[in-house]
Amino acid sequence: MPPQRSRRLQPHRPLRPHQWFAERLLAVLSGQRPVHWMLGHTIGEAYDQLAELAPSTPLRATHGSRPVLRHCRGAQPATGVVEAFASIAAGDRVRAMAFRLEQGADQRWRCAAVELGGERLTAGAPGCR
């Protein structure tokens, strides 16, 4: 009988900031988490935008399919800035989300802007209610 080999487990890689934020934004914009879950993780108008949009759950489940993050990529155009995009699927529907992260003096990343499907999520804009 051949000796048993132990499987090497891949070490768990921590999520990159843009992946972590994509998951959080999806949870809020799909109604899975309350908007105040993003308190302290946003700057500028980003929290106000999310607070106004979250009740309409723009990324909610369709036909019983819970939305999932399919892909998420980020680029660093400048030190302390990440511009990211993600694709989100719910059933046969796929949506695009883009967002900007900025790193503060405390080295923490915060969301500064969010867009869905090419439209900037601006509080009070037509179609955002």
PDB file of C-alpha atoms in Angstrom:
ATOM      1  CA  MET A   1       0.000   0.000   0.000  1.00  0.00           C
ATOM      2  CA  PRO A   2       1.507   3.363  -1.023  1.00  0.00           C
ATOM      3  CA  PRO A   3       2.117   5.913   1.721  1.00  0.00           C
ATOM      4  CA  GLN A   4      -0.557   8.545   2.070  1.00  0.00           C
ATOM      5  CA  ARG A   5       0.416  12.013   1.002  1.00  0.00           C
ATOM      6  CA  SER A   6      -0.763  14.947   2.961  1.00  0.00           C
ATOM      7  CA  ARG A   7      -2.356  17.694   0.925  1.00  0.00           C
ATOM      8  CA  ARG A   8      -0.784  21.071   1.187  1.00  0.00           C
ATOM      9  CA  LEU A   9      -3.379  23.634   1.957  1.00  0.00           C
ATOM     10  CA  GLN A  10      -3.066  26.917   0.176  1.00  0.00           C
ATOM     11  CA  PRO A  11      -2.620  29.732   2.673  1.00  0.00           C
ATOM     12  CA  HIS A  12      -5.663  31.989   2.804  1.00  0.00           C
ATOM     13  CA  ARG A  13      -4.860  35.236   1.017  1.00  0.00           C
ATOM     14  CA  PRO A  14      -6.489  38.299   2.513  1.00  0.00           C
ATOM     15  CA  LEU A  15      -8.779  40.256   0.221  1.00  0.00           C
ATOM     16  CA  ARG A  16      -7.318  43.299  -1.455  1.00  0.00           C
ATOM     17  CA  PRO A  17      -8.987  46.589  -0.499  1.00  0.00           C
ATOM     18  CA  HIS A  18     -11.020  46.815  -3.721  1.00  0.00           C
ATOM     19  CA  GLN A  19     -12.282  43.235  -3.313  1.00  0.00           C
ATOM     20  CA  TRP A  20     -13.263  43.864   0.302  1.00  0.00           C
ATOM     21  CA  PHE A  21     -15.108  47.067  -0.620  1.00  0.00           C
ATOM     22  CA  ALA A  22     -16.859  45.426  -3.593  1.00  0.00           C
ATOM     23  CA  GLU A  23     -18.314  42.786  -1.254  1.00  0.00           C
ATOM     24  CA  ARG A  24     -19.460  45.448   1.225  1.00  0.00           C
ATOM     25  CA  LEU A  25     -20.982  47.695  -1.438  1.00  0.00           C
ATOM     26  CA  LEU A  26     -22.817  44.721  -2.934  1.00  0.00           C
ATOM     27  CA  ALA A  27     -24.201  43.763   0.483  1.00  0.00           C
ATOM     28  CA  VAL A  28     -25.527  47.297   1.082  1.00  0.00           C
ATOM     29  CA  LEU A  29     -26.880  47.956  -2.418  1.00  0.00           C
ATOM     30  CA  SER A  30     -28.629  44.567  -2.523  1.00  0.00           C
ATOM     31  CA  GLY A  31     -30.320  45.062   0.839  1.00  0.00           C
ATOM     32  CA  GLN A  32     -28.364  42.307   2.619  1.00  0.00           C
ATOM     33  CA  ARG A  33     -26.785  44.797   5.031  1.00  0.00           C
ATOM     34  CA  PRO A  34     -27.877  48.196   6.345  1.00  0.00           C
ATOM     35  CA  VAL A  35     -26.179  51.288   4.958  1.00  0.00           C
ATOM     36  CA  HIS A  36     -24.741  52.216   8.367  1.00  0.00           C
ATOM     37  CA  TRP A  37     -22.502  49.154   7.927  1.00  0.00           C
ATOM     38  CA  MET A  38     -20.417  51.509   5.737  1.00  0.00           C
ATOM     39  CA  LEU A  39     -20.017  54.208   8.401  1.00  0.00           C
ATOM     40  CA  GLY A  40     -16.328  54.927   8.788  1.00  0.00           C
ATOM     41  CA  HIS A  41     -15.579  53.259   5.444  1.00  0.00           C
ATOM     42  CA  THR A  42     -16.669  56.176   3.239  1.00  0.00           C
ATOM     43  CA  ILE A  43     -15.600  59.786   2.756  1.00  0.00           C
ATOM     44  CA  GLY A  44     -17.117  62.827   1.131  1.00  0.00           C
ATOM     45  CA  GLU A  45     -20.488  62.314  -0.526  1.00  0.00           C
ATOM     46  CA  ALA A  46     -20.123  58.533  -0.846  1.00  0.00           C
ATOM     47  CA  TYR A  47     -21.984  57.746   2.403  1.00  0.00           C
ATOM     48  CA  ASP A  48     -24.796  60.192   1.596  1.00  0.00           C
ATOM     49  CA  GLN A  49     -25.135  58.604  -1.850  1.00  0.00           C
ATOM     50  CA  LEU A  50     -25.334  55.132  -0.341  1.00  0.00           C
ATOM     51  CA  ALA A  51     -27.793  56.259   2.353  1.00  0.00           C
ATOM     52  CA  GLU A  52     -30.172  57.627  -0.256  1.00  0.00           C
ATOM     53  CA  LEU A  53     -29.822  54.692  -2.653  1.00  0.00           C
ATOM     54  CA  ALA A  54     -29.765  51.725  -0.290  1.00  0.00           C
ATOM     55  CA  PRO A  55     -33.546  51.684   0.332  1.00  0.00           C
ATOM     56  CA  SER A  56     -34.176  51.137  -3.411  1.00  0.00           C
ATOM     57  CA  THR A  57     -31.764  48.142  -3.387  1.00  0.00           C
ATOM     58  CA  PRO A  58     -30.500  48.627  -6.967  1.00  0.00           C
ATOM     59  CA  LEU A  59     -28.543  45.336  -6.821  1.00  0.00           C
ATOM     60  CA  ARG A  60     -31.326  43.257  -5.245  1.00  0.00           C
ATOM     61  CA  ALA A  61     -31.929  39.632  -6.105  1.00  0.00           C
ATOM     62  CA  THR A  62     -33.899  38.900  -9.262  1.00  0.00           C
ATOM     63  CA  HIS A  63     -36.144  35.856  -9.627  1.00  0.00           C
ATOM     64  CA  GLY A  64     -34.873  34.477  -6.327  1.00  0.00           C
ATOM     65  CA  SER A  65     -31.194  34.573  -7.334  1.00  0.00           C
ATOM     66  CA  ARG A  66     -29.002  36.272  -4.768  1.00  0.00           C
ATOM     67  CA  PRO A  67     -26.512  38.683  -6.372  1.00  0.00           C
ATOM     68  CA  VAL A  68     -22.882  37.581  -6.347  1.00  0.00           C
ATOM     69  CA  LEU A  69     -19.615  39.291  -7.134  1.00  0.00           C
ATOM     70  CA  ARG A  70     -18.296  37.711 -10.348  1.00  0.00           C
ATOM     71  CA  HIS A  71     -15.163  39.733 -11.042  1.00  0.00           C
ATOM     72  CA  CYS A  72     -13.389  42.600  -9.351  1.00  0.00           C
ATOM     73  CA  ARG A  73     -10.300  44.395 -10.600  1.00  0.00           C
ATOM     74  CA  GLY A  74      -8.516  47.508  -9.458  1.00  0.00           C
ATOM     75  CA  ALA A  75      -5.884  49.913 -10.737  1.00  0.00           C
ATOM     76  CA  GLN A  76      -3.773  52.373  -8.797  1.00  0.00           C
ATOM     77  CA  PRO A  77      -3.572  55.610 -10.839  1.00  0.00           C
ATOM     78  CA  ALA A  78      -1.780  57.395  -7.990  1.00  0.00           C
ATOM     79  CA  THR A  79      -0.343  56.578  -4.602  1.00  0.00           C
ATOM     80  CA  GLY A  80      -3.159  56.132  -2.108  1.00  0.00           C
ATOM     81  CA  VAL A  81      -5.873  55.803  -4.783  1.00  0.00           C
ATOM     82  CA  VAL A  82      -7.535  52.690  -6.225  1.00  0.00           C
ATOM     83  CA  GLU A  83     -10.097  52.835  -9.004  1.00  0.00           C
ATOM     84  CA  ALA A  84     -11.966  49.552  -9.238  1.00  0.00           C
ATOM     85  CA  PHE A  85     -14.702  47.873 -11.213  1.00  0.00           C
ATOM     86  CA  ALA A  86     -16.783  44.796 -10.515  1.00  0.00           C
ATOM     87  CA  SER A  87     -19.380  42.714 -12.292  1.00  0.00           C
ATOM     88  CA  ILE A  88     -22.306  41.481 -10.249  1.00  0.00           C
ATOM     89  CA  ALA A  89     -24.606  38.671 -11.350  1.00  0.00           C
ATOM     90  CA  ALA A  90     -28.092  37.800 -10.137  1.00  0.00           C
ATOM     91  CA  GLY A  91     -29.644  35.036 -12.198  1.00  0.00           C
ATOM     92  CA  ASP A  92     -29.227  35.930 -15.870  1.00  0.00           C
ATOM     93  CA  ARG A  93     -28.756  39.632 -15.101  1.00  0.00           C
ATOM     94  CA  VAL A  94     -25.258  41.168 -14.884  1.00  0.00           C
ATOM     95  CA  ARG A  95     -24.582  44.675 -13.577  1.00  0.00           C
ATOM     96  CA  ALA A  96     -21.417  46.764 -13.542  1.00  0.00           C
ATOM     97  CA  MET A  97     -20.194  48.704 -10.531  1.00  0.00           C
ATOM     98  CA  ALA A  98     -17.232  51.080 -10.348  1.00  0.00           C
ATOM     99  CA  PHE A  99     -15.848  52.786  -7.272  1.00  0.00           C
ATOM    100  CA  ARG A 100     -12.922  54.843  -6.057  1.00  0.00           C
ATOM    101  CA  LEU A 101     -10.981  54.210  -2.863  1.00  0.00           C
ATOM    102  CA  GLU A 102      -8.697  56.685  -1.165  1.00  0.00           C
ATOM    103  CA  GLN A 103      -6.181  55.862   1.538  1.00  0.00           C
ATOM    104  CA  GLY A 104      -6.161  58.228   4.493  1.00  0.00           C
ATOM    105  CA  ALA A 105      -3.256  59.404   6.625  1.00  0.00           C
ATOM    106  CA  ASP A 106      -4.168  56.559   9.009  1.00  0.00           C
ATOM    107  CA  GLN A 107      -3.482  54.090   6.135  1.00  0.00           C
ATOM    108  CA  ARG A 108      -7.152  52.997   6.052  1.00  0.00           C
ATOM    109  CA  TRP A 109      -8.963  52.764   2.730  1.00  0.00           C
ATOM    110  CA  ARG A 110     -12.297  54.560   2.329  1.00  0.00           C
ATOM    111  CA  CYS A 111     -14.789  54.666  -0.515  1.00  0.00           C
ATOM    112  CA  ALA A 112     -15.006  58.111  -2.134  1.00  0.00           C
ATOM    113  CA  ALA A 113     -17.336  57.445  -5.106  1.00  0.00           C
ATOM    114  CA  VAL A 114     -19.603  54.732  -6.514  1.00  0.00           C
ATOM    115  CA  GLU A 115     -21.157  54.205  -9.973  1.00  0.00           C
ATOM    116  CA  LEU A 116     -23.567  51.535 -11.201  1.00  0.00           C
ATOM    117  CA  GLY A 117     -23.982  50.668 -14.871  1.00  0.00           C
ATOM    118  CA  GLY A 118     -22.212  53.826 -16.017  1.00  0.00           C
ATOM    119  CA  GLU A 119     -24.363  56.185 -13.942  1.00  0.00           C
ATOM    120  CA  ARG A 120     -22.811  57.962 -11.011  1.00  0.00           C
ATOM    121  CA  LEU A 121     -24.830  57.388  -7.870  1.00  0.00           C
ATOM    122  CA  THR A 122     -25.647  60.965  -6.991  1.00  0.00           C
ATOM    123  CA  ALA A 123     -28.133  61.586  -4.244  1.00  0.00           C
ATOM    124  CA  GLY A 124     -31.235  63.287  -5.621  1.00  0.00           C
ATOM    125  CA  ALA A 125     -30.512  62.504  -9.279  1.00  0.00           C
ATOM    126  CA  PRO A 126     -33.367  61.216 -11.474  1.00  0.00           C
ATOM    127  CA  GLY A 127     -33.695  57.447 -11.342  1.00  0.00           C
ATOM    128  CA  CYS A 128     -31.990  57.157  -7.973  1.00  0.00           C
ATOM    129  CA  ARG A 129     -35.126  56.811  -5.893  1.00  0.00           C
TER     130      ARG A 129
END
